[in-house]
Tab-separated table of C-alpha atoms in Angstrom:
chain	number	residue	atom	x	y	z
A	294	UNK	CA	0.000	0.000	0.000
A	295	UNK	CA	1.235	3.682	-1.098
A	296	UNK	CA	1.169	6.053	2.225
A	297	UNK	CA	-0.801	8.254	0.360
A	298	UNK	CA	-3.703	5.593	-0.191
A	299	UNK	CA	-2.836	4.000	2.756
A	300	UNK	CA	-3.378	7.170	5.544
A	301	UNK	CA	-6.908	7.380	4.960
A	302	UNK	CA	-7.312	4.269	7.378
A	303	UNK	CA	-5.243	5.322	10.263
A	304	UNK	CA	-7.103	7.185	13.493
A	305	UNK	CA	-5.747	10.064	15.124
A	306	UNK	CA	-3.212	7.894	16.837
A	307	UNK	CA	-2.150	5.824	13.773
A	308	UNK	CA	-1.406	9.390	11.785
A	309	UNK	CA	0.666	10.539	14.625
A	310	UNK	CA	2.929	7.205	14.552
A	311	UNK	CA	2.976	7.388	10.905
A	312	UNK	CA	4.096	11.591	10.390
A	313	UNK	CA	7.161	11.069	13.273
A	314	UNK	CA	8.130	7.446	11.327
A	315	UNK	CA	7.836	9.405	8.312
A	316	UNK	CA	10.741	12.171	9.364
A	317	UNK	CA	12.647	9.242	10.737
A	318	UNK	CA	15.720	8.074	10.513
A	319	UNK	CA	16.082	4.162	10.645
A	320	UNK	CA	12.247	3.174	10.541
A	321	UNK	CA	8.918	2.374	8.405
A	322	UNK	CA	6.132	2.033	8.788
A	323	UNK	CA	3.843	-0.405	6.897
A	324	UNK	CA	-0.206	-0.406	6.968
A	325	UNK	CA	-1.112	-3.979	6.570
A	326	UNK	CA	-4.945	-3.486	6.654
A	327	UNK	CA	-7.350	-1.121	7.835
A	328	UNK	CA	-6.547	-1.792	11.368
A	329	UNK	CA	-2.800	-3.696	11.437
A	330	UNK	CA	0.724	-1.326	11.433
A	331	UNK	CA	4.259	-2.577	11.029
A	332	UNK	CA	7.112	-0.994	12.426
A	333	UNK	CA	10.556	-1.900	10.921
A	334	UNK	CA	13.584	-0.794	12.253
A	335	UNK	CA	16.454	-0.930	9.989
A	336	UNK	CA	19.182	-1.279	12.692
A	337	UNK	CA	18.576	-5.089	12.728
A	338	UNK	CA	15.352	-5.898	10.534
A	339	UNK	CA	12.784	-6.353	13.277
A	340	UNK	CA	9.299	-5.756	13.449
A	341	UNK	CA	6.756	-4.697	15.717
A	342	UNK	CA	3.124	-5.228	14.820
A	343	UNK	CA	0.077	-4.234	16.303
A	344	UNK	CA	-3.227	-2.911	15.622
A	345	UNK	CA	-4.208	0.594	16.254
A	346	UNK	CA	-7.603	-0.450	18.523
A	347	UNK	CA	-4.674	-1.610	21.160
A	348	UNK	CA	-3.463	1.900	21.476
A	349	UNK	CA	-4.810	3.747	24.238
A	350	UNK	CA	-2.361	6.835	23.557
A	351	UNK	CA	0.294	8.463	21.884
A	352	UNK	CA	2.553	11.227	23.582
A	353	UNK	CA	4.901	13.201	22.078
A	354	UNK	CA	8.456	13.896	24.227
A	355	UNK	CA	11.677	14.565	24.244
A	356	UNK	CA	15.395	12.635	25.480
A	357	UNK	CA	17.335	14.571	28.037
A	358	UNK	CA	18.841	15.655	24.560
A	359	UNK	CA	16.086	17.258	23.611
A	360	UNK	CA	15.499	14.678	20.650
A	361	UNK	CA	11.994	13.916	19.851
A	362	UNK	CA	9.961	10.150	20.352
A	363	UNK	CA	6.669	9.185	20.671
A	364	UNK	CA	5.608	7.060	23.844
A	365	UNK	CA	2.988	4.888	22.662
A	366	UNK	CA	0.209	3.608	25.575
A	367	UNK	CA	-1.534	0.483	25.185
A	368	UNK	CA	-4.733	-0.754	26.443
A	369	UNK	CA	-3.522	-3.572	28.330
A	370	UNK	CA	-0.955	-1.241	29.491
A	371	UNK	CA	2.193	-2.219	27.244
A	372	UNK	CA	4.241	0.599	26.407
A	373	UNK	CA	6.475	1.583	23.767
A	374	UNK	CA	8.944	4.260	22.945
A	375	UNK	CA	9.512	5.709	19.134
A	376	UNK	CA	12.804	6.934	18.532
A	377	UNK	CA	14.280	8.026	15.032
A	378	UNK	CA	15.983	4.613	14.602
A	379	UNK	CA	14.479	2.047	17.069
A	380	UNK	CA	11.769	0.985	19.251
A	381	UNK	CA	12.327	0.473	23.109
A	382	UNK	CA	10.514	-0.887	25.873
A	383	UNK	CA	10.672	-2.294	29.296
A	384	UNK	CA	12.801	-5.751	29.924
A	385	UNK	CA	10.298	-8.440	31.547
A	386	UNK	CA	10.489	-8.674	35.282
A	387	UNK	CA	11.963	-12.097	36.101
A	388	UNK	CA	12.087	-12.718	39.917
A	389	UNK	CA	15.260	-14.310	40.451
A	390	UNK	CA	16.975	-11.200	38.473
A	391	UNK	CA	18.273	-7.659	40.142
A	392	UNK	CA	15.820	-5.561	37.697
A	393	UNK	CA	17.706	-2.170	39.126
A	394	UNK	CA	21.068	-3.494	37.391
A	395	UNK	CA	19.205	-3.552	34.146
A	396	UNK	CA	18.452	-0.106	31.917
A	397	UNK	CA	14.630	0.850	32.471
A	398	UNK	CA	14.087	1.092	28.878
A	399	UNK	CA	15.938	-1.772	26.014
A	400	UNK	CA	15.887	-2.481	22.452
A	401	UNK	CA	16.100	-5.358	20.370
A	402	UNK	CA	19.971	-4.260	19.246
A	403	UNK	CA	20.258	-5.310	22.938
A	404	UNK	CA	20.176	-8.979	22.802
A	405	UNK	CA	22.693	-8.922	19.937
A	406	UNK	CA	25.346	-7.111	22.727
A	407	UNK	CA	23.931	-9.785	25.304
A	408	UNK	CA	24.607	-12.737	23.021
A	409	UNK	CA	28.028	-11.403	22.537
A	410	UNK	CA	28.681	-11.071	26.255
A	411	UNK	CA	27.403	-14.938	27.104
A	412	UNK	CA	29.994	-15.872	24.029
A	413	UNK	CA	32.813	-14.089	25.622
A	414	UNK	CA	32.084	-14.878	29.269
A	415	UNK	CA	31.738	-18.959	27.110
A	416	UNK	CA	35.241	-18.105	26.104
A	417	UNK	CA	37.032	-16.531	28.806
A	418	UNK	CA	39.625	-19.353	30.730
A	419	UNK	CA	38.279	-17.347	33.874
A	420	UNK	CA	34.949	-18.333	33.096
A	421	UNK	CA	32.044	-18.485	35.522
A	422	UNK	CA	28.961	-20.473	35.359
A	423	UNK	CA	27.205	-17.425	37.555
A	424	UNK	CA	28.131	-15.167	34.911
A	425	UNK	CA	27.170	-16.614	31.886
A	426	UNK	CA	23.601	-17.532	33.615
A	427	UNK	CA	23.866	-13.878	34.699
A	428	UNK	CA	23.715	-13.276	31.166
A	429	UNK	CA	21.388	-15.553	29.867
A	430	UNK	CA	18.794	-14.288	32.240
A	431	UNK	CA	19.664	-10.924	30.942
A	432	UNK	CA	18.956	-12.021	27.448
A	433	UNK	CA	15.645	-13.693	28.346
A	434	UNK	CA	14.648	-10.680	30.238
A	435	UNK	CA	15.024	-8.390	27.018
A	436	UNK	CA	13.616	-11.518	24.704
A	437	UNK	CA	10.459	-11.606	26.348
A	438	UNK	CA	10.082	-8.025	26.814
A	439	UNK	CA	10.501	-7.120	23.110
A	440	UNK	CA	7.850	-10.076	22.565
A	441	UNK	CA	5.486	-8.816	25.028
A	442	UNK	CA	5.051	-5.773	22.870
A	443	UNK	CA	5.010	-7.344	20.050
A	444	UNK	CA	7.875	-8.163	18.440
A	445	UNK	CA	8.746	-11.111	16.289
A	446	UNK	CA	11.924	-12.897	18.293
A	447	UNK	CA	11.553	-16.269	17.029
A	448	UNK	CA	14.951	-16.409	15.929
A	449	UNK	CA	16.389	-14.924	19.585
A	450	UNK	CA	14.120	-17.761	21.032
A	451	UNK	CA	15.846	-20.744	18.925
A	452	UNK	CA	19.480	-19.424	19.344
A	453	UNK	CA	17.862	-18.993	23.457
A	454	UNK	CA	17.158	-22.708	23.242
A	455	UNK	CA	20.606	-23.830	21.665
A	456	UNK	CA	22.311	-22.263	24.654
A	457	UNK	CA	20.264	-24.070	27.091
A	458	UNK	CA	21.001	-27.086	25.043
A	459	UNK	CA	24.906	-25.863	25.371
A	460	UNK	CA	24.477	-25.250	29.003
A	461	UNK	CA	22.744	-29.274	29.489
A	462	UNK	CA	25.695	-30.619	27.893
A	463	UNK	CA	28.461	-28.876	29.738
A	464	UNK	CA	26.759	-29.528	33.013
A	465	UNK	CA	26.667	-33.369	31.986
């Protein structure tokens, strides 16, 4: 769909995501159907999808830098932030991890700087088991956070699995 046919569907809320994606600098946005928008970020090909009926609000602000994003409110009271090249959100609370040590606000890029820590604390001749499960918790804190709002990690979830896998067989 063109933008220009393709607007005429979005409410007040869809516009607003669509003019600060439009002046952006590493996303799109695609309108699937009537109801349906994609976000792609180009920093590493993901995509969030949602429909506009699950937004409750969109708020313009502004970094302590004074740069521009939209905070986007849903319904069941996910949250979102829209920044000229990617989308962040809150890691999921896992109970047996210090949330305070962990930024209030992650992207997807994230888990690619995780998975490189867990294969150089893998590496390391001083490696430690409490570390790298440090890290994986990390990872699946991010990984189901970016899923909760409705991103697609199945890829993230299969390498997650391999290094549980990993993990079985050097415990064995």
């Amino acid at each position: 769909m063109s933008k220009a046919g393709a607007t005429h569907s979005l409410d007040s809320s869809g516009i607003r995501i669509s003019e600060f994606i439009e002046s952006s600098e590493g996303l799109t946005l695609r309108i699937c159907d009537q109801e349906r928008l994609q976000i792609h970020q180009r920093a590493d090909g993901k995509i969030i999808s949602f429909s506009q009926s699950e937004i409750e609000e969109v708020l313009s602000r502004a970094d302590a830098d004074g740069k521009p994003f939209l905070q986007v409110n849903f319904v069941d009271g996910r949250k979102i932030l829209v920044t000229s090249n990617l989308i962040g959100f809150k890691p999921a609370y896992l109970a047996d991890l210090d949330m305070n040590k962990l930024p209030k606000v992650v992207t997807t890029p994230d888990l690619l700087s995780v998975v490189e820590a867990i294969e150089d604390a893998l590496q390391a001749a001083e490696n430690s088991r409490a570390e790298v499960e440090l890290l994986r918790r990390v990872f699946e804190s991010v990984l189901l956070g970016a899923e909760n709002v409705g991103f697609d990690i199945q890829p993230e979830k299969v390498w997650m699995r391999s290094l549980t896998s990993y993990r079985s067989a050097a415990n064995a």
